[in-house]
Amino acid sequence: MSYRIALIKGDGIGPEIVDEAVKVLNRIAEVYGHQFEYERVLMGGESIDACGIPLTDEAIAACKASDCVLMGSIGGNTSTSPWYKLEPSLRPEAGLLKLRKSLGLFANIRPAYLYDELKSACPIKDEIIGSQGFDMVIMRELTGGLYFGARQTTVENGLVTATDTLTYNEAEIRRIAIKAFDIAMKRRKNVVSVDKANVLDSSRLWRKIVEEVAADYPEVTWSHMLVDNCAMQLVKNPGQFDVILTENMFGDILSDEASEITGSIGMLSSASLNETSFGLYEPSHGSAPDIAGTDQANPIATILSAAMMLRYSLNLDAEADAIEAAVKAVLSKGLRTVDIMSEGCTQLGCKAMGDAIAAEISK
Ligand code: IPM
Ligand code: MG
């Protein structure tokens, strides 16, 4: 079969990690007899430099014309990069938010899983992690809430005053809740819905709609949890979570926290989906401009994102399994990038890690 993949390499370490994911995808194509056609699309800082804006209409159209989008990372150093002297709507991150909105990617799936091999990199004490470790998915609403509400900076009574608005309607809440309960049905059948219903109206509506959706899934156990408590529970007892369902900003923050306890943010993939099987796949980490071009980046999060892409958008389950197994095989051979390096292991650069994973792919 032939598939069209839009490739956004992006900024910082983005190009290096995407190249390694493409290496692994090409190996999949060879072993399983597929054809992947890649279409380069510019976004973020690279698009600002080439086109003056972080996302062009042509770039959106090219993504829409593809079966799925694979992305590295975007953005630069916010204190030193000239991109951050531009007005906010012209900065790299604005391109990503616009792309998510234009493609309707409301459901962001961020798995956080502790590999046995990486237990020593986990910053949480052994007695908390126990023998079972943890394996959770954060389902983050991605196109509503505070990141998409009206914002303005004005002068009120002589004081400069900044306002952001947090809005959700019931349909936005319902569709993400359904995705979360659907995913839970394929896992350990538990959902924790995270909000701040003791303060926010949007959270009180969130609770009501989640309760309605939950009623359609009698097999799924579920509960509400306040976001501040959830932040604490993630380090106190991460093993309790299966699917965490939450709104945009809470999901942004909690997913970084969840990724850190896996030992390295360099391991975590993500998928952003719309109502169809179309999706954008990107590592959960940022563009790490400090190590860009040094061959030190960990390409595993992007490679695992490519596996999610095969599974969710292209329906190639066996191929996705093969990539995930290859990553495990490489880790159990003691091969590590610097961010997950530990005693007795062999340290590899970004390219060599991509080579090692590609070499493990077989039918
Ligand atoms: C993420 C990032 C983005 C977000 C930024 C770059 C806009 O932090 O994907 O988590 O907040 O969604
Ligand atoms: Mg984030």
GROMACS .gro file of C-alpha atoms and ligand atoms in nm:
model
  376
    1MET     CA    1   0.000   0.000   0.000
    2SER     CA    2   0.103   0.358  -0.057
    3TYR     CA    3   0.059   0.634   0.201
    4ARG     CA    4   0.117   1.008   0.199
    5ILE     CA    5   0.283   1.148   0.509
    6ALA     CA    6   0.326   1.522   0.567
    7LEU     CA    7   0.657   1.582   0.746
    8ILE     CA    8   0.708   1.885   0.968
    9LYS     CA    9   1.069   1.878   1.079
   10GLY     CA   10   1.048   2.209   1.263
   11ASP     CA   11   1.310   2.375   1.478
   12GLY     CA   12   1.589   2.288   1.719
   13ILE     CA   13   1.632   1.910   1.737
   14GLY     CA   14   1.320   1.862   1.519
   15PRO     CA   15   1.502   1.784   1.191
   16GLU     CA   16   1.738   1.532   1.356
   17ILE     CA   17   1.468   1.335   1.533
   18VAL     CA   18   1.234   1.334   1.233
   19ASP     CA   19   1.517   1.200   1.014
   20GLU     CA   20   1.554   0.903   1.250
   21ALA     CA   21   1.180   0.836   1.252
   22VAL     CA   22   1.184   0.841   0.870
   23LYS     CA   23   1.474   0.597   0.875
   24VAL     CA   24   1.263   0.358   1.085
   25LEU     CA   25   0.954   0.412   0.867
   26ASN     CA   26   1.158   0.337   0.555
   27ARG     CA   27   1.275   0.016   0.713
   28ILE     CA   28   0.909  -0.073   0.787
   29ALA     CA   29   0.823   0.001   0.423
   30GLU     CA   30   1.102  -0.228   0.306
   31VAL     CA   31   1.014  -0.516   0.540
   32TYR     CA   32   0.635  -0.498   0.498
   33GLY     CA   33   0.621  -0.390   0.134
   34HIS     CA   34   0.461  -0.046   0.176
   35GLN     CA   35   0.534   0.284   0.011
   36PHE     CA   36   0.558   0.598   0.221
   37GLU     CA   37   0.562   0.925   0.028
   38TYR     CA   38   0.680   1.219   0.232
   39GLU     CA   39   0.582   1.578   0.173
   40ARG     CA   40   0.789   1.837   0.356
   41VAL     CA   41   0.575   2.104   0.523
   42LEU     CA   42   0.712   2.412   0.700
   43MET     CA   43   0.586   2.521   1.038
   44GLY     CA   44   0.709   2.724   1.335
   45GLY     CA   45   1.040   2.904   1.324
   46GLU     CA   46   1.148   2.745   0.996
   47SER     CA   47   0.831   2.881   0.835
   48ILE     CA   48   0.885   3.228   0.989
   49ASP     CA   49   1.234   3.235   0.839
   50ALA     CA   50   1.119   3.114   0.496
   51CYS     CA   51   0.772   3.272   0.463
   52GLY     CA   52   0.746   3.539   0.735
   53ILE     CA   53   0.464   3.360   0.922
   54PRO     CA   54   0.464   3.043   1.136
   55LEU     CA   55   0.207   2.856   0.924
   56THR     CA   56   0.094   2.928   0.568
   57ASP     CA   57  -0.236   2.829   0.405
   58GLU     CA   58  -0.032   2.611   0.167
   59ALA     CA   59   0.115   2.425   0.464
   60ILE     CA   60  -0.234   2.360   0.606
   61ALA     CA   61  -0.353   2.242   0.264
   62ALA     CA   62  -0.054   2.008   0.226
   63CYS     CA   63  -0.132   1.851   0.566
   64LYS     CA   64  -0.498   1.811   0.473
   65ALA     CA   65  -0.400   1.641   0.146
   66SER     CA   66  -0.196   1.379   0.336
   67ASP     CA   67  -0.306   1.069   0.525
   68CYS     CA   68  -0.136   1.192   0.843
   69VAL     CA   69   0.127   1.434   0.971
   70LEU     CA   70   0.452   1.350   1.147
   71MET     CA   71   0.616   1.636   1.331
   72GLY     CA   72   0.942   1.694   1.518
   73SER     CA   73   0.926   2.002   1.738
   74ILE     CA   74   0.897   2.375   1.696
   75GLY     CA   75   1.014   2.689   1.872
   76GLY     CA   76   1.342   2.832   1.993
   77ASN     CA   77   1.496   2.980   2.303
   78THR     CA   78   1.231   3.225   2.422
   79SER     CA   79   1.487   3.464   2.573
   80THR     CA   80   1.736   3.478   2.287
   81SER     CA   81   1.566   3.381   1.961
   82PRO     CA   82   1.454   3.670   1.735
   83TRP     CA   83   1.125   3.479   1.678
   84TYR     CA   84   1.016   3.591   2.027
   85LYS     CA   85   1.054   3.959   1.937
   86LEU     CA   86   0.764   3.915   1.693
   87GLU     CA   87   0.409   3.981   1.805
   88PRO     CA   88   0.258   3.671   1.975
   89SER     CA   89   0.041   3.569   1.678
   90LEU     CA   90   0.353   3.546   1.458
   91ARG     CA   91   0.565   3.331   1.691
   92PRO     CA   92   0.637   2.960   1.629
   93GLU     CA   93   0.385   2.826   1.886
   94ALA     CA   94   0.102   3.020   1.718
   95GLY     CA   95   0.164   2.807   1.408
   96LEU     CA   96   0.118   2.486   1.602
   97LEU     CA   97  -0.201   2.606   1.773
   98LYS     CA   98  -0.339   2.720   1.436
   99LEU     CA   99  -0.252   2.388   1.275
  100ARG     CA  100  -0.427   2.191   1.552
  101LYS     CA  101  -0.735   2.411   1.516
  102SER     CA  102  -0.738   2.404   1.134
  103LEU     CA  103  -0.715   2.026   1.128
  104GLY     CA  104  -0.973   1.989   1.410
  105LEU     CA  105  -0.730   1.787   1.623
  106PHE     CA  106  -0.924   1.803   1.948
  107ALA     CA  107  -0.804   1.477   2.103
  108ASN     CA  108  -0.445   1.462   2.223
  109ILE     CA  109  -0.333   1.122   2.345
  110ARG     CA  110  -0.016   1.121   2.553
  111PRO     CA  111   0.090   0.783   2.690
  112ALA     CA  112   0.328   0.777   2.989
  113TYR     CA  113   0.474   0.435   3.051
  114LEU     CA  114   0.763   0.324   3.267
  115TYR     CA  115   0.991   0.085   3.079
  116ASP     CA  116   1.140  -0.180   3.307
  117GLU     CA  117   1.477  -0.101   3.152
  118LEU     CA  118   1.450   0.266   3.251
  119LYS     CA  119   1.342   0.219   3.613
  120SER     CA  120   1.675   0.353   3.731
  121ALA     CA  121   1.609   0.680   3.544
  122CYS     CA  122   1.272   0.728   3.719
  123PRO     CA  123   1.310   1.004   3.982
  124ILE     CA  124   1.048   0.847   4.212
  125LYS     CA  125   1.146   0.614   4.500
  126ASP     CA  126   1.127   0.238   4.441
  127GLU     CA  127   0.876   0.187   4.721
  128ILE     CA  128   0.631   0.418   4.541
  129ILE     CA  129   0.686   0.274   4.195
  130GLY     CA  130   0.666  -0.083   4.322
  131SER     CA  131   0.707  -0.376   4.089
  132GLN     CA  132   0.416  -0.282   3.861
  133GLY     CA  133   0.551   0.061   3.761
  134PHE     CA  134   0.287   0.264   3.579
  135ASP     CA  135   0.121   0.276   3.241
  136MET     CA  136  -0.118   0.564   3.178
  137VAL     CA  137  -0.261   0.767   2.896
  138ILE     CA  138  -0.339   1.135   2.928
  139MET     CA  139  -0.629   1.237   2.707
  140ARG     CA  140  -0.592   1.613   2.670
  141GLU     CA  141  -0.855   1.834   2.504
  142LEU     CA  142  -0.651   2.023   2.244
  143THR     CA  143  -0.856   2.284   2.059
  144GLY     CA  144  -1.055   2.463   2.330
  145GLY     CA  145  -1.016   2.625   2.669
  146LEU     CA  146  -0.769   2.890   2.770
  147TYR     CA  147  -0.532   2.847   2.476
  148PHE     CA  148  -0.804   2.934   2.225
  149GLY     CA  149  -1.021   3.186   2.414
  150ALA     CA  150  -1.020   3.560   2.347
  151ARG     CA  151  -0.725   3.743   2.500
  152GLN     CA  152  -0.629   4.104   2.526
  153THR     CA  153  -0.405   4.345   2.709
  154THR     CA  154  -0.564   4.680   2.789
  155VAL     CA  155  -0.531   4.961   3.040
  156GLU     CA  156  -0.798   4.952   3.312
  157ASN     CA  157  -0.807   5.235   3.565
  158GLY     CA  158  -0.454   5.330   3.468
  159LEU     CA  159  -0.322   4.972   3.514
  160VAL     CA  160  -0.204   4.752   3.231
  161THR     CA  161  -0.436   4.450   3.251
  162ALA     CA  162  -0.414   4.120   3.064
  163THR     CA  163  -0.713   3.892   3.013
  164ASP     CA  164  -0.739   3.533   2.884
  165THR     CA  165  -1.070   3.349   2.865
  166LEU     CA  166  -1.144   2.985   2.937
  167THR     CA  167  -1.451   2.864   2.750
  168TYR     CA  168  -1.586   2.516   2.683
  169ASN     CA  169  -1.918   2.418   2.534
  170GLU     CA  170  -2.087   2.087   2.605
  171ALA     CA  171  -2.015   1.943   2.260
  172GLU     CA  172  -1.641   2.002   2.299
  173ILE     CA  173  -1.644   1.827   2.635
  174ARG     CA  174  -1.860   1.539   2.517
  175ARG     CA  175  -1.646   1.445   2.217
  176ILE     CA  176  -1.320   1.432   2.417
  177ALA     CA  177  -1.488   1.241   2.701
  178ILE     CA  178  -1.613   0.983   2.450
  179LYS     CA  179  -1.259   0.941   2.313
  180ALA     CA  180  -1.128   0.889   2.667
  181PHE     CA  181  -1.388   0.627   2.757
  182ASP     CA  182  -1.335   0.453   2.421
  183ILE     CA  183  -0.961   0.429   2.488
  184ALA     CA  184  -1.026   0.308   2.844
  185MET     CA  185  -1.237   0.023   2.701
  186LYS     CA  186  -0.925  -0.099   2.518
  187ARG     CA  187  -0.710  -0.069   2.831
  188ARG     CA  188  -0.772  -0.130   3.202
  189LYS     CA  189  -1.117   0.034   3.188
  190ASN     CA  190  -1.062   0.322   3.430
  191VAL     CA  191  -1.097   0.697   3.372
  192VAL     CA  192  -1.000   0.977   3.608
  193SER     CA  193  -1.148   1.305   3.487
  194VAL     CA  194  -0.944   1.600   3.608
  195ASP     CA  195  -1.085   1.950   3.661
  196LYS     CA  196  -1.102   2.242   3.904
  197ALA     CA  197  -1.474   2.220   3.973
  198ASN     CA  198  -1.436   2.372   4.321
  199VAL     CA  199  -1.361   2.703   4.146
  200LEU     CA  200  -1.434   2.709   3.772
  201ASP     CA  201  -1.770   2.710   3.593
  202SER     CA  202  -1.611   2.544   3.290
  203SER     CA  203  -1.505   2.258   3.519
  204ARG     CA  204  -1.853   2.225   3.664
  205LEU     CA  205  -1.991   2.184   3.312
  206TRP     CA  206  -1.703   1.942   3.241
  207ARG     CA  207  -1.814   1.725   3.535
  208LYS     CA  208  -2.178   1.720   3.428
  209ILE     CA  209  -2.098   1.614   3.072
  210VAL     CA  210  -1.840   1.354   3.179
  211GLU     CA  211  -2.104   1.201   3.410
  212GLU     CA  212  -2.347   1.178   3.117
  213VAL     CA  213  -2.087   1.013   2.893
  214ALA     CA  214  -1.976   0.775   3.170
  215ALA     CA  215  -2.333   0.646   3.199
  216ASP     CA  216  -2.292   0.494   2.850
  217TYR     CA  217  -1.986   0.293   2.960
  218PRO     CA  218  -2.105   0.070   3.247
  219GLU     CA  219  -1.787  -0.139   3.226
  220VAL     CA  220  -1.559   0.157   3.290
  221THR     CA  221  -1.491   0.260   3.649
  222TRP     CA  222  -1.429   0.631   3.679
  223SER     CA  223  -1.393   0.923   3.917
  224HIS     CA  224  -1.344   1.298   3.925
  225MET     CA  225  -1.021   1.445   4.063
  226LEU     CA  226  -0.922   1.806   4.122
  227VAL     CA  227  -0.620   1.912   3.921
  228ASP     CA  228  -0.405   2.015   4.216
  229ASN     CA  229  -0.465   1.677   4.379
  230CYS     CA  230  -0.388   1.504   4.049
  231ALA     CA  231  -0.052   1.683   4.025
  232MET     CA  232   0.026   1.544   4.369
  233GLN     CA  233  -0.110   1.192   4.302
  234LEU     CA  234   0.109   1.162   3.991
  235VAL     CA  235   0.420   1.160   4.208
  236LYS     CA  236   0.262   0.994   4.512
  237ASN     CA  237   0.099   0.697   4.341
  238PRO     CA  238   0.128   0.705   3.960
  239GLY     CA  239   0.028   0.338   3.933
  240GLN     CA  240  -0.335   0.430   4.014
  241PHE     CA  241  -0.391   0.593   3.674
  242ASP     CA  242  -0.511   0.427   3.355
  243VAL     CA  243  -0.674   0.707   3.148
  244ILE     CA  244  -0.661   1.068   3.267
  245LEU     CA  245  -0.916   1.286   3.089
  246THR     CA  246  -0.866   1.659   3.112
  247GLU     CA  247  -0.897   2.000   2.949
  248ASN     CA  248  -0.630   2.176   2.746
  249MET     CA  249  -0.414   2.363   2.996
  250PHE     CA  250  -0.435   2.104   3.273
  251GLY     CA  251  -0.338   1.837   3.018
  252ASP     CA  252  -0.044   2.044   2.898
  253ILE     CA  253   0.093   2.071   3.250
  254LEU     CA  254   0.009   1.721   3.379
  255SER     CA  255   0.151   1.552   3.068
  256ASP     CA  256   0.490   1.715   3.124
  257GLU     CA  257   0.479   1.596   3.484
  258ALA     CA  258   0.380   1.243   3.380
  259SER     CA  259   0.656   1.232   3.122
  260GLU     CA  260   0.923   1.335   3.368
  261ILE     CA  261   0.845   1.044   3.599
  262THR     CA  262   0.906   0.799   3.313
  263GLY     CA  263   1.272   0.892   3.340
  264SER     CA  264   1.299   1.111   3.033
  265ILE     CA  265   1.066   1.331   2.835
  266GLY     CA  266   1.267   1.202   2.537
  267MET     CA  267   1.069   0.876   2.545
  268LEU     CA  268   0.713   1.005   2.512
  269SER     CA  269   0.510   1.003   2.195
  270SER     CA  270   0.177   1.168   2.126
  271ALA     CA  271  -0.110   1.161   1.882
  272SER     CA  272  -0.355   1.442   1.808
  273LEU     CA  273  -0.669   1.319   1.636
  274ASN     CA  274  -0.986   1.459   1.485
  275GLU     CA  275  -1.319   1.279   1.437
  276THR     CA  276  -1.172   1.065   1.157
  277SER     CA  277  -0.854   0.862   1.158
  278PHE     CA  278  -0.651   1.163   1.049
  279GLY     CA  279  -0.391   1.271   1.300
  280LEU     CA  280  -0.076   1.465   1.378
  281TYR     CA  281   0.196   1.276   1.561
  282GLU     CA  282   0.471   1.443   1.758
  283PRO     CA  283   0.695   1.377   2.056
  284SER     CA  284   0.567   1.529   2.380
  285HIS     CA  285   0.896   1.714   2.431
  286GLY     CA  286   1.010   2.047   2.294
  287SER     CA  287   1.274   2.156   2.045
  288ALA     CA  288   1.570   2.161   2.289
  289PRO     CA  289   1.757   2.435   2.099
  290ASP     CA  290   2.053   2.401   2.340
  291ILE     CA  291   2.146   2.059   2.199
  292ALA     CA  292   2.028   2.106   1.837
  293GLY     CA  293   2.276   1.981   1.578
  294THR     CA  294   2.492   1.797   1.833
  295ASP     CA  295   2.356   1.444   1.765
  296GLN     CA  296   2.263   1.411   2.133
  297ALA     CA  297   1.883   1.418   2.104
  298ASN     CA  298   1.682   1.109   2.189
  299PRO     CA  299   1.482   1.016   1.875
  300ILE     CA  300   1.273   0.751   2.055
  301ALA     CA  301   0.971   0.974   2.130
  302THR     CA  302   0.944   1.063   1.761
  303ILE     CA  303   0.998   0.703   1.652
  304LEU     CA  304   0.722   0.592   1.893
  305SER     CA  305   0.503   0.872   1.757
  306ALA     CA  306   0.555   0.724   1.411
  307ALA     CA  307   0.438   0.391   1.555
  308MET     CA  308   0.122   0.559   1.688
  309MET     CA  309   0.072   0.708   1.342
  310LEU     CA  310   0.086   0.365   1.181
  311ARG     CA  311  -0.162   0.232   1.437
  312TYR     CA  312  -0.419   0.512   1.454
  313SER     CA  313  -0.411   0.674   1.108
  314LEU     CA  314  -0.287   0.403   0.871
  315ASN     CA  315  -0.435   0.104   1.048
  316LEU     CA  316  -0.103  -0.083   1.036
  317ASP     CA  317  -0.107  -0.253   1.376
  318ALA     CA  318   0.156  -0.519   1.312
  319GLU     CA  319   0.396  -0.256   1.180
  320ALA     CA  320   0.333  -0.034   1.485
  321ASP     CA  321   0.396  -0.333   1.712
  322ALA     CA  322   0.722  -0.401   1.527
  323ILE     CA  323   0.849  -0.049   1.597
  324GLU     CA  324   0.754  -0.068   1.965
  325ALA     CA  325   0.922  -0.408   1.996
  326ALA     CA  326   1.234  -0.273   1.826
  327VAL     CA  327   1.254   0.011   2.079
  328LYS     CA  328   1.223  -0.238   2.366
  329ALA     CA  329   1.486  -0.465   2.211
  330VAL     CA  330   1.734  -0.180   2.182
  331LEU     CA  331   1.673  -0.072   2.541
  332SER     CA  332   1.717  -0.426   2.671
  333LYS     CA  333   2.049  -0.445   2.487
  334GLY     CA  334   2.158  -0.153   2.705
  335LEU     CA  335   2.171   0.104   2.423
  336ARG     CA  336   2.093   0.454   2.549
  337THR     CA  337   2.102   0.816   2.444
  338VAL     CA  338   2.259   1.052   2.696
  339ASP     CA  339   1.930   1.158   2.861
  340ILE     CA  340   1.857   0.797   2.968
  341MET     CA  341   2.215   0.681   3.010
  342SER     CA  342   2.301   0.475   3.316
  343GLU     CA  343   2.593   0.268   3.440
  344GLY     CA  344   2.684  -0.039   3.237
  345CYS     CA  345   2.493   0.083   2.928
  346THR     CA  346   2.630   0.192   2.591
  347GLN     CA  347   2.578   0.554   2.496
  348LEU     CA  348   2.468   0.631   2.141
  349GLY     CA  349   2.403   0.952   1.950
  350CYS     CA  350   2.071   1.032   1.784
  351LYS     CA  351   2.168   0.881   1.446
  352ALA     CA  352   2.316   0.562   1.590
  353MET     CA  353   2.002   0.514   1.802
  354GLY     CA  354   1.789   0.545   1.486
  355ASP     CA  355   2.015   0.292   1.310
  356ALA     CA  356   1.992   0.049   1.602
  357ILE     CA  357   1.612   0.065   1.614
  358ALA     CA  358   1.577   0.032   1.235
  359ALA     CA  359   1.808  -0.271   1.242
  360GLU     CA  360   1.575  -0.447   1.491
  361ILE     CA  361   1.274  -0.426   1.259
  362SER     CA  362   1.179  -0.756   1.108
  363LYS     CA  363   0.859  -0.943   1.038
  364IPM     C1  364   0.266   2.099   2.399
  364IPM     C2  365   0.334   2.233   2.394
  364IPM     C3  366   0.242   2.328   2.320
  364IPM     C4  367   0.112   2.332   2.395
  364IPM     C5  368   0.300   2.470   2.300
  364IPM     C6  369   0.430   2.465   2.223
  364IPM     C7  370   0.201   2.563   2.234
  364IPM     O1  371   0.364   2.277   2.522
  364IPM     O2  372   0.238   2.042   2.292
  364IPM     O3  373   0.242   2.050   2.509
  364IPM     O4  374   0.100   2.400   2.496
  364IPM     O5  375   0.019   2.263   2.354
  365MG      MG  376   0.337   2.129   2.669
   0.00000   0.00000   0.00000
